[in-house]
mmCIF file of C-alpha atoms in Angstrom:
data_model
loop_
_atom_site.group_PDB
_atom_site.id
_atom_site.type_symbol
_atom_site.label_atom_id
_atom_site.label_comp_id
_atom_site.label_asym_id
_atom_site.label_seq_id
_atom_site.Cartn_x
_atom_site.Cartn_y
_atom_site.Cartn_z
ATOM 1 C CA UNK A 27 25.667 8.990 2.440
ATOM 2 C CA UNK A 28 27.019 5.275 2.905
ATOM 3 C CA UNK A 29 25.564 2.822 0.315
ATOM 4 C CA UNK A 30 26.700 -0.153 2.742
ATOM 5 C CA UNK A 31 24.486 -2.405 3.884
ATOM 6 C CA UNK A 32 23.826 -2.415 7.337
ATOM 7 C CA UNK A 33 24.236 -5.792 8.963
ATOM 8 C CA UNK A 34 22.708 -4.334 12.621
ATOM 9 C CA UNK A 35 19.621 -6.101 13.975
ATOM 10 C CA UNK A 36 17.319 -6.203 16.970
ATOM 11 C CA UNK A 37 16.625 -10.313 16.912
ATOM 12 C CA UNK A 38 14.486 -11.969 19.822
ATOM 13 C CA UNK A 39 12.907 -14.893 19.219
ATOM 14 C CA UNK A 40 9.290 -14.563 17.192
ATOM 15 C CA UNK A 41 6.682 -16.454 18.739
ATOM 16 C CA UNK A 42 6.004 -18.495 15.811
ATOM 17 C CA UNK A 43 9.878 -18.551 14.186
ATOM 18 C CA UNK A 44 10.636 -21.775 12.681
ATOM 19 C CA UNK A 45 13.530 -23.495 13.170
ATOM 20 C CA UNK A 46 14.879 -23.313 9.954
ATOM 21 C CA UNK A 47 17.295 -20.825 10.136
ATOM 22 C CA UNK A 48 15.538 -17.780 9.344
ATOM 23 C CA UNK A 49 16.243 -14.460 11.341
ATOM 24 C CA UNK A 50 13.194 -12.642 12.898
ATOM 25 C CA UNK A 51 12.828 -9.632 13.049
ATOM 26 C CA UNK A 52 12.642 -7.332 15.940
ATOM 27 C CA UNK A 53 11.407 -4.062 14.157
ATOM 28 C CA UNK A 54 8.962 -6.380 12.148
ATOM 29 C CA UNK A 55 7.563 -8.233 15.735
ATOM 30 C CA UNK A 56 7.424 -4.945 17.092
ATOM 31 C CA UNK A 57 5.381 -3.568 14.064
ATOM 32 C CA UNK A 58 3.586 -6.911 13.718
ATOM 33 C CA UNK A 59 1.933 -6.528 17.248
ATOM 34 C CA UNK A 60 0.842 -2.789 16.766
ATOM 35 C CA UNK A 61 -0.219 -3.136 13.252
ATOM 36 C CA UNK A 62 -3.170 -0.898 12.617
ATOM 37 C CA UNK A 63 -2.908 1.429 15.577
ATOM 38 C CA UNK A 64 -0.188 2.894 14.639
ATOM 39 C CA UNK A 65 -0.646 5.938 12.171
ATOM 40 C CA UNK A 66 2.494 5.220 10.035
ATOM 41 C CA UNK A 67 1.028 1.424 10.096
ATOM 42 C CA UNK A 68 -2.240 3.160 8.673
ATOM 43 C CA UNK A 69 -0.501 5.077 5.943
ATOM 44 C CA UNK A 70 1.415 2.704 4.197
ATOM 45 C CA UNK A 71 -2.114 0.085 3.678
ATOM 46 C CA UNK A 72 -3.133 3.353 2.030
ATOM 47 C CA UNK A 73 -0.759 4.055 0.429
ATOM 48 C CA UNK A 74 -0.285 0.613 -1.387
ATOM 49 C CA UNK A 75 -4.423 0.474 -1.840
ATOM 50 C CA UNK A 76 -3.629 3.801 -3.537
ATOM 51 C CA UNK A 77 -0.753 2.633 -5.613
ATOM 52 C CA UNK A 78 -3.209 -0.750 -6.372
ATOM 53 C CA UNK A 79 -5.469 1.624 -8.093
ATOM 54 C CA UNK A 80 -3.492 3.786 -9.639
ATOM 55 C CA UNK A 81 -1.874 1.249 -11.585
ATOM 56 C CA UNK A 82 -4.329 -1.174 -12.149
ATOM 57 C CA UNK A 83 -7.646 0.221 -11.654
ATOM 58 C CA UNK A 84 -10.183 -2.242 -10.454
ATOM 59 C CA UNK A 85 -9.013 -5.258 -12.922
ATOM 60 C CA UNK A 86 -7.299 -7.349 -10.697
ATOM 61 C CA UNK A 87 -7.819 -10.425 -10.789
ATOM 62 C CA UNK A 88 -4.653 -12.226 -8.694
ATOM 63 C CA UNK A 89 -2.132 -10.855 -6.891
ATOM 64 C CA UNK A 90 0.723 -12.306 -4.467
ATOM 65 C CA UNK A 91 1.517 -11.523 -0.672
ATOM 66 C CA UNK A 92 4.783 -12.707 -0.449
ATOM 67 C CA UNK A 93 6.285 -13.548 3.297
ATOM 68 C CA UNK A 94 2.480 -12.610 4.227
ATOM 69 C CA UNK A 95 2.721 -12.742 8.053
ATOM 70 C CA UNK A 96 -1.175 -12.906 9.729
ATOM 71 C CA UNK A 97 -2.315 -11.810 6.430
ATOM 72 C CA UNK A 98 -3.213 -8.216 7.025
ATOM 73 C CA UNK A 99 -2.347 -6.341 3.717
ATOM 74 C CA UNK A 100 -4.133 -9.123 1.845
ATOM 75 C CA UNK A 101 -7.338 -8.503 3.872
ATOM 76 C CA UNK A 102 -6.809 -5.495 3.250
ATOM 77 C CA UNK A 103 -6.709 -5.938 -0.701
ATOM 78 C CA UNK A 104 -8.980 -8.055 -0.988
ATOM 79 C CA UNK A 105 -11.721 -5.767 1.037
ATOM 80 C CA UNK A 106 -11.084 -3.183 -1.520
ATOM 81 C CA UNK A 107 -10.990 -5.491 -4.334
ATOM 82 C CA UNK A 108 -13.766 -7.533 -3.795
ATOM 83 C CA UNK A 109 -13.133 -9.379 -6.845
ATOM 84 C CA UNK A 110 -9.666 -10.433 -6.449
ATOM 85 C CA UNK A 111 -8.147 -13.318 -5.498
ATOM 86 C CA UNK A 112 -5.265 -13.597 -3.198
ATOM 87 C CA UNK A 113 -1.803 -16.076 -3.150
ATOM 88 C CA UNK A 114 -0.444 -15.910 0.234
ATOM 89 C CA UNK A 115 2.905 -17.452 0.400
ATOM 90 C CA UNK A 116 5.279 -17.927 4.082
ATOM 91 C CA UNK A 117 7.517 -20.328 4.756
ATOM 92 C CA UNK A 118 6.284 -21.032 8.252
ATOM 93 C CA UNK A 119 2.679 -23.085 7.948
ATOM 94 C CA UNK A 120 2.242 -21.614 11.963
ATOM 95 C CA UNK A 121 2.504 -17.891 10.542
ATOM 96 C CA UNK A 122 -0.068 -19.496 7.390
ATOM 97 C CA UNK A 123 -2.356 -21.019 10.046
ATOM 98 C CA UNK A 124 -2.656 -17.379 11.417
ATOM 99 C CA UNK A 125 -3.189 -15.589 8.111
ATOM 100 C CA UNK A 126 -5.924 -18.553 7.353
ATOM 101 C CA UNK A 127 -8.008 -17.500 10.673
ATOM 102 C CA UNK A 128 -7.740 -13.754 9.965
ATOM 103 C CA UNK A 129 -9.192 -14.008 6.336
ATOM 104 C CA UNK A 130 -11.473 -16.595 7.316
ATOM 105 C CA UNK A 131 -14.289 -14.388 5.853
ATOM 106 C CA UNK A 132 -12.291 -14.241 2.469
ATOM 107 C CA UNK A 133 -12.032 -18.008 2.533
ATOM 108 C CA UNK A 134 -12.413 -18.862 -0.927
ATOM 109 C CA UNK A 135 -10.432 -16.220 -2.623
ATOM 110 C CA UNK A 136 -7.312 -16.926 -0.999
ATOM 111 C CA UNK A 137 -4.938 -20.080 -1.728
ATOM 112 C CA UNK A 138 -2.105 -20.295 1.121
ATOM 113 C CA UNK A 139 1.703 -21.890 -0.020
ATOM 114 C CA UNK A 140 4.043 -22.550 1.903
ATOM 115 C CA UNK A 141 7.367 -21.797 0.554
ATOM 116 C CA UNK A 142 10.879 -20.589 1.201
ATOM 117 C CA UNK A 143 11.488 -17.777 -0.365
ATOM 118 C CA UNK A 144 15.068 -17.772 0.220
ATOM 119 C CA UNK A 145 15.256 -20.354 -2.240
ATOM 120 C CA UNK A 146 14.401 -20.201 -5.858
ATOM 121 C CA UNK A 147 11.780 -23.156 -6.390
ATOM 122 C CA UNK A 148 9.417 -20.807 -4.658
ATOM 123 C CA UNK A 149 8.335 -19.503 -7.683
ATOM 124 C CA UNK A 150 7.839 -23.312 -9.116
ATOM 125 C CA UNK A 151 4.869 -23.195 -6.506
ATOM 126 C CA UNK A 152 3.484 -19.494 -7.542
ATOM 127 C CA UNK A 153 4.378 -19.630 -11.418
ATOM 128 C CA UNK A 154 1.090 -21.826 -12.392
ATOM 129 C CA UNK A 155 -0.899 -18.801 -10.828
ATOM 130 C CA UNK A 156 0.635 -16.392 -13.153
ATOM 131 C CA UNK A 157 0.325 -13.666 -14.793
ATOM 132 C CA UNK A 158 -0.046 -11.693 -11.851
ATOM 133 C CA UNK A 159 -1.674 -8.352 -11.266
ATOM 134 C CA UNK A 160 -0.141 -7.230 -7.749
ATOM 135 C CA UNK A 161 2.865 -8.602 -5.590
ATOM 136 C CA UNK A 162 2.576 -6.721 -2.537
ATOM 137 C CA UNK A 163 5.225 -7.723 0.632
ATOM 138 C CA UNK A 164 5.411 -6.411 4.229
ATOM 139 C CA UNK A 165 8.886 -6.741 6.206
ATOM 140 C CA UNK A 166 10.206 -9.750 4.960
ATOM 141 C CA UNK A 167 12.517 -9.461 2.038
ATOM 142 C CA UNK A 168 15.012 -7.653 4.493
ATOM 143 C CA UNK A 169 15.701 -10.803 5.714
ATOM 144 C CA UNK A 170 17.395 -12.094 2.765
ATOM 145 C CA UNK A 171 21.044 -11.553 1.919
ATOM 146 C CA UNK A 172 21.674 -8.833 -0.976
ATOM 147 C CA UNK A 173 22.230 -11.131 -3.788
ATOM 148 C CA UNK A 174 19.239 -12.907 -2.864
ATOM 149 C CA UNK A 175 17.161 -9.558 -2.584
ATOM 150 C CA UNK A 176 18.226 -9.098 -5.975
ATOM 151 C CA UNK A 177 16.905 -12.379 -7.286
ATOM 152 C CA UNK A 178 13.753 -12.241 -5.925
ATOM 153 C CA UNK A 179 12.738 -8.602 -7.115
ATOM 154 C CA UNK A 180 14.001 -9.849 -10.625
ATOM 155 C CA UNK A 181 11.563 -13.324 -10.114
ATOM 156 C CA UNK A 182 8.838 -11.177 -9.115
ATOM 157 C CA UNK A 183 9.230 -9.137 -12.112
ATOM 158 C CA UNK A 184 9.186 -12.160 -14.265
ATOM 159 C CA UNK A 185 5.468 -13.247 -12.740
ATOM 160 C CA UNK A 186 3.788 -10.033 -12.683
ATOM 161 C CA UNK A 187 1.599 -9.314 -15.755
ATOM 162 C CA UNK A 188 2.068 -6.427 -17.970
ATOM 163 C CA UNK A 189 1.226 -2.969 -16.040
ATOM 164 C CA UNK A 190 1.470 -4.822 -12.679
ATOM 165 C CA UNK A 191 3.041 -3.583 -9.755
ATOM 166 C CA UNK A 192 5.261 -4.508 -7.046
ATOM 167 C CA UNK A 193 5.084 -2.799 -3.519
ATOM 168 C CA UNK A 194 7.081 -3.313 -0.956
ATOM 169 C CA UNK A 195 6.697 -2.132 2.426
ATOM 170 C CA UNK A 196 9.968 -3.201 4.197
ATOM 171 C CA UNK A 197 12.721 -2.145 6.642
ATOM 172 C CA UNK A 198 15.163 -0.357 4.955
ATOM 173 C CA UNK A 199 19.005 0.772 6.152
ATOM 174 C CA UNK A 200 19.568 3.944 7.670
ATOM 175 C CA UNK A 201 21.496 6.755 5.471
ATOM 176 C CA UNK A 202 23.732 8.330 8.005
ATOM 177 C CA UNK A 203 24.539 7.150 11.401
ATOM 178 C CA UNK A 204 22.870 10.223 12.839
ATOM 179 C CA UNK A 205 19.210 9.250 11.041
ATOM 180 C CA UNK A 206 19.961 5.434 12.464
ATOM 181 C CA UNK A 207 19.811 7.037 16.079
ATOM 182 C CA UNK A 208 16.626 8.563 14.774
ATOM 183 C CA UNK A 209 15.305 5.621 13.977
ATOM 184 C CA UNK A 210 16.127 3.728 17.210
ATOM 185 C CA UNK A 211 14.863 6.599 19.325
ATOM 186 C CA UNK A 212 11.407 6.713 17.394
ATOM 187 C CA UNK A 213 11.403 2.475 17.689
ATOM 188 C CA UNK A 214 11.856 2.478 21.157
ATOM 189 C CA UNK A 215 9.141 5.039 21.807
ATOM 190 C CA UNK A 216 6.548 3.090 19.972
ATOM 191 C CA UNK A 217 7.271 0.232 21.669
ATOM 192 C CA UNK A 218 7.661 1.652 25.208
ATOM 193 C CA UNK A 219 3.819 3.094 24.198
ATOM 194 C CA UNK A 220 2.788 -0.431 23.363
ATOM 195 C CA UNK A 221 4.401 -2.261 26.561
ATOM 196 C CA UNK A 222 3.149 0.358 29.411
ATOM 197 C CA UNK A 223 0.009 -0.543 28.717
ATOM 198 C CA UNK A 224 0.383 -4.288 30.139
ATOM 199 C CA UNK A 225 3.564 -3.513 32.025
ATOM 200 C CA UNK A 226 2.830 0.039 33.556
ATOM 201 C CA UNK A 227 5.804 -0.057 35.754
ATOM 202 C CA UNK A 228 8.225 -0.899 32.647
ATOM 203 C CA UNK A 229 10.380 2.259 32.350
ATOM 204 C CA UNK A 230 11.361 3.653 28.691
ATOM 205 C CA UNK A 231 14.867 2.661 29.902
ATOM 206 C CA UNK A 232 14.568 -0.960 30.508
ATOM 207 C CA UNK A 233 12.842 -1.022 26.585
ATOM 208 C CA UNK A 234 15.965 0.987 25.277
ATOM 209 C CA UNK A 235 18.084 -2.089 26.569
ATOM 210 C CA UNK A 236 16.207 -4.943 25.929
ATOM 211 C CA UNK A 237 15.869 -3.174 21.953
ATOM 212 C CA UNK A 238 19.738 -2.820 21.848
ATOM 213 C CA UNK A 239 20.629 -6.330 23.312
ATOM 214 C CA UNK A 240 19.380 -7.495 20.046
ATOM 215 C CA UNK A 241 21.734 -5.594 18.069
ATOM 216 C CA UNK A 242 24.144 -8.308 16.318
ATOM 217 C CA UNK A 243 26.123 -8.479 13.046
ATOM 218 C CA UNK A 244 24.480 -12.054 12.671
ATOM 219 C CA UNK A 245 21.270 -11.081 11.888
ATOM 220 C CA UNK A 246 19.437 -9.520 9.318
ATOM 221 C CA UNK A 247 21.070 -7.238 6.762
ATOM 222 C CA UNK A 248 19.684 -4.319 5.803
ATOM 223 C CA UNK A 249 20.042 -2.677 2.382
ATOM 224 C CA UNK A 250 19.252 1.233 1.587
ATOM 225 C CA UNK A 251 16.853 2.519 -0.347
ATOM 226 C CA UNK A 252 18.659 3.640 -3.021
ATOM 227 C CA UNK A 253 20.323 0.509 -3.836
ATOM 228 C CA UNK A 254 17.211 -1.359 -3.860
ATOM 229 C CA UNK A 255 15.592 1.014 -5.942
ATOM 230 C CA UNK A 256 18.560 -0.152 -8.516
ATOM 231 C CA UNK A 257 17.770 -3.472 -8.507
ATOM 232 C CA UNK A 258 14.319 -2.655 -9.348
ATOM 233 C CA UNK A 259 15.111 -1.242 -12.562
ATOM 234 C CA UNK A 260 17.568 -3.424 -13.417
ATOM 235 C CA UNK A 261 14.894 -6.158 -13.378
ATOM 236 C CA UNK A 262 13.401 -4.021 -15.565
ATOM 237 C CA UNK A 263 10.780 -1.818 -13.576
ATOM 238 C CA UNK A 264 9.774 1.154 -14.409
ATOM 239 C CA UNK A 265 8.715 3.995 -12.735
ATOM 240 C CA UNK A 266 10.427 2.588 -9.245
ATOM 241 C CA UNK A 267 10.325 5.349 -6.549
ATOM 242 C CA UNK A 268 9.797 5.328 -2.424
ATOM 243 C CA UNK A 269 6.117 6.334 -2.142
ATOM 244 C CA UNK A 270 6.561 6.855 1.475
ATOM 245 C CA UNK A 271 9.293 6.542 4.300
ATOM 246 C CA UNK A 272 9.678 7.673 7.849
ATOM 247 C CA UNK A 273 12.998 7.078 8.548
ATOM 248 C CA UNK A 274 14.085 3.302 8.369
ATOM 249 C CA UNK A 275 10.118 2.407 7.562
ATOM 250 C CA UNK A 276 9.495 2.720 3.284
ATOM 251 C CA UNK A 277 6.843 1.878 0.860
ATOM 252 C CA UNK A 278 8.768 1.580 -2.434
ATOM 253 C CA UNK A 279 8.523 -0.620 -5.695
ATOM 254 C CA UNK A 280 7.414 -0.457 -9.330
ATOM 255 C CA UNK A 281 5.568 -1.575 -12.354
ATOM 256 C CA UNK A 282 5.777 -3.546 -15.014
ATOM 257 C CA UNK A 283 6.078 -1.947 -18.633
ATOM 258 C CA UNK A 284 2.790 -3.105 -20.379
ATOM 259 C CA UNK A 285 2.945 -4.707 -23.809
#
């Protein structure tokens, strides 16, 4: 088992990337546009609504949806918590505008920052809402480099609350070359599945090279599991474990020790 990072990428242009340097994510678009008919997609909400509850019950009162995309595990949250309030933090006010019109019914219990989370003053703009309860992410801390990933798991340890928890749904590396090719194979089907249904001439073969023309060693780097679940505890988690993964696609984080 390698415990390299892997620097390989599928990077088109997002519709709303900014232009401030930030890599986007082909596996996260691709994801991103299918979100919620997909029945991976499906599990992992569960399983971090599950997780929510386990570990905190129904006292939450804030939590934090870091790099929060369109918003949809915070509507998610906060439909199941109808008491909680929700932080949503992105460093791209077009990707806020979107989460703002799809929790437009949860208008005031949400509080949108922008913020570059690559950076460390971030948490300058989230500290004043802390203690939190829940930090939940979706596909964006892969972005960072490794020291950076590092960082932020041990800042969002530092504004979580006792007992709260930390779950991050994220694209993880591949453990073997072999389960990589895996990986690709299952990508390309789902999006092949999406495409043919605007593009019913598009053959699986012209989305197996338009997916691998993205591949560059420029682009985002992904870490493994295992190494990630490291950092975790040395930021001083506890119980940190991968509550779900089909290959390159995991749910994995930890909680707090309470007082």
């Amino acid at each position: 088992m390698t415990t390299q990072t892997d620097t390989r990428a599928k990077l088109p242009p997002m519709p709303h990337a900014p232009s401030t340097g930030h890599p986007a994510d082909f596996v996260a678009k691709v994801l991103q546009n299918v979100r919620g008919t997909l029945p991976i997609t499906i599990e992992q909400i569960d399983m971090m609504l599950r997780l929510i509850t386990a570990a905190r019950g129904d006292q939450i009162s804030t939590f934090l949806d870091l790099g929060c995309g369109n918003g949809v595990l915070s509507a998610a949250i906060l439909d199941e918590h109808p008491n909680a309030r929700g932080i949503l933090v992105d460093f791209s006010a077009t990707v806020l505008d979107a989460a703002h019109r799809q929790l437009e019914a949860h208008a005031r219990r949400v509080e949108f920052l922008e913020a570059d989370f690559q950076k460390r003053l971030w948490v300058r703009r989230v500290a004043p809402h802390a203690p939190l309860d829940v930090v939940v992410s979706g596909f964006a801390i892969h972005h960072l480099p490794d020291a950076r990933k590092r960082e932020i798991y041990a800042e969002i340890f530092e504004l979580l609350g006792p007992e709260g928890i930390f779950i991050n749904i994220e694209h993880v590396s591949s453990a073997t070359r072999w389960t990589e090719s895996l990986s690709d194979d299952y990508m390309i089907d789902l999006i092949f599945g999406e495409q043919i249904k605007s593009s019913p001439r598009k053959t699986r073969a012209a989305v197996a090279r338009e997916y691998y023309s993205h591949a560059t060693k420029e682009g985002t780097v992904l870490a493994p599991l295992e190494v990630q679940c490291d950092w975790l505890r040395e930021a001083g988690f506890e119980s940190v474990d991968c509550y779900l993964k089909v290959l390159e696609l995991a749910v994995f984080g930890g909680q707090k020790p309470g007082e």
